Amino acid sequence: MADQSHKNALEAWSLAATEHKRAIEALLNQARADGRLEITAETEEYARRAEEAGRKAKAAWERLRATSADPD
């Protein structure tokens, strides 16, 4: 079973990655709406990496939860 502090850290990482992705999406959407941002390849790559990090964090968290579930 995974150490509780490891589980807590992984959960925090997962939540932070998800919130980071949401913040980037909100900023991009607002900038687009205001006409202040032209989406470039660099901007799209940054958003893609944030999305990928969020997916990886969520998958790692789900794997940890599945392997450390208490059998009741």
CSV table of C-alpha atoms in Angstrom, one decimal:
chain,number,residue,atom,x,y,z
A,1,MET,CA,0.0,0.0,0.0
A,2,ALA,CA,1.3,3.5,-0.8
A,3,ASP,CA,2.5,5.7,1.9
A,4,GLN,CA,-0.2,8.3,2.9
A,5,SER,CA,2.1,11.3,2.3
A,6,HIS,CA,2.8,10.0,-1.2
A,7,LYS,CA,-0.9,9.7,-1.8
A,8,ASN,CA,-1.5,13.2,-0.5
A,9,ALA,CA,1.3,14.6,-2.7
A,10,LEU,CA,0.0,12.8,-5.8
A,11,GLU,CA,-3.5,14.0,-5.2
A,12,ALA,CA,-2.3,17.6,-4.7
A,13,TRP,CA,-0.2,17.3,-7.9
A,14,SER,CA,-3.3,16.0,-9.8
A,15,LEU,CA,-5.5,18.8,-8.6
A,16,ALA,CA,-2.8,21.5,-9.3
A,17,ALA,CA,-2.3,20.3,-12.8
A,18,THR,CA,-6.0,20.3,-13.5
A,19,GLU,CA,-6.4,23.8,-12.0
A,20,HIS,CA,-3.4,25.0,-14.1
A,21,LYS,CA,-5.0,23.7,-17.2
A,22,ARG,CA,-8.3,25.5,-16.4
A,23,ALA,CA,-6.5,28.7,-15.7
A,24,ILE,CA,-4.7,28.6,-19.0
A,25,GLU,CA,-7.9,27.9,-20.8
A,26,ALA,CA,-9.6,30.8,-19.1
A,27,LEU,CA,-6.8,33.2,-19.9
A,28,LEU,CA,-6.7,32.1,-23.5
A,29,ASN,CA,-10.5,32.4,-23.9
A,30,GLN,CA,-10.6,35.9,-22.3
A,31,ALA,CA,-7.7,37.1,-24.5
A,32,ARG,CA,-9.4,35.8,-27.6
A,33,ALA,CA,-12.7,37.4,-26.7
A,34,ASP,CA,-10.9,40.7,-26.0
A,35,GLY,CA,-9.0,40.5,-29.3
A,36,ARG,CA,-5.7,40.8,-27.4
A,37,LEU,CA,-4.2,37.5,-28.4
A,38,GLU,CA,-3.3,35.8,-31.6
A,39,ILE,CA,-3.0,32.1,-30.9
A,40,THR,CA,0.5,31.1,-32.0
A,41,ALA,CA,2.1,27.7,-32.2
A,42,GLU,CA,3.9,28.4,-28.9
A,43,THR,CA,0.7,29.3,-27.1
A,44,GLU,CA,-1.0,26.1,-28.4
A,45,GLU,CA,2.0,24.0,-27.4
A,46,TYR,CA,1.9,25.5,-23.9
A,47,ALA,CA,-1.8,24.7,-23.6
A,48,ARG,CA,-1.2,21.2,-25.0
A,49,ARG,CA,1.5,20.5,-22.4
A,50,ALA,CA,-0.7,21.7,-19.6
A,51,GLU,CA,-3.5,19.4,-20.8
A,52,GLU,CA,-1.1,16.5,-21.0
A,53,ALA,CA,0.2,17.1,-17.5
A,54,GLY,CA,-3.3,17.1,-16.2
A,55,ARG,CA,-4.1,13.8,-17.9
A,56,LYS,CA,-1.0,12.2,-16.6
A,57,ALA,CA,-1.6,13.4,-13.1
A,58,LYS,CA,-5.2,12.2,-13.1
A,59,ALA,CA,-4.1,8.8,-14.5
A,60,ALA,CA,-1.4,8.5,-11.8
A,61,TRP,CA,-3.8,9.4,-9.1
A,62,GLU,CA,-6.4,6.9,-10.4
A,63,ARG,CA,-3.8,4.1,-10.5
A,64,LEU,CA,-2.7,4.9,-7.0
A,65,ARG,CA,-6.3,4.9,-5.7
A,66,ALA,CA,-7.0,1.6,-7.4
A,67,THR,CA,-3.9,-0.1,-6.0
A,68,SER,CA,-4.3,1.2,-2.5
A,69,ALA,CA,-8.0,0.8,-2.0
A,70,ASP,CA,-8.9,-0.7,1.3
A,71,PRO,CA,-10.6,-4.1,0.8
A,72,ASP,CA,-14.0,-3.9,2.7
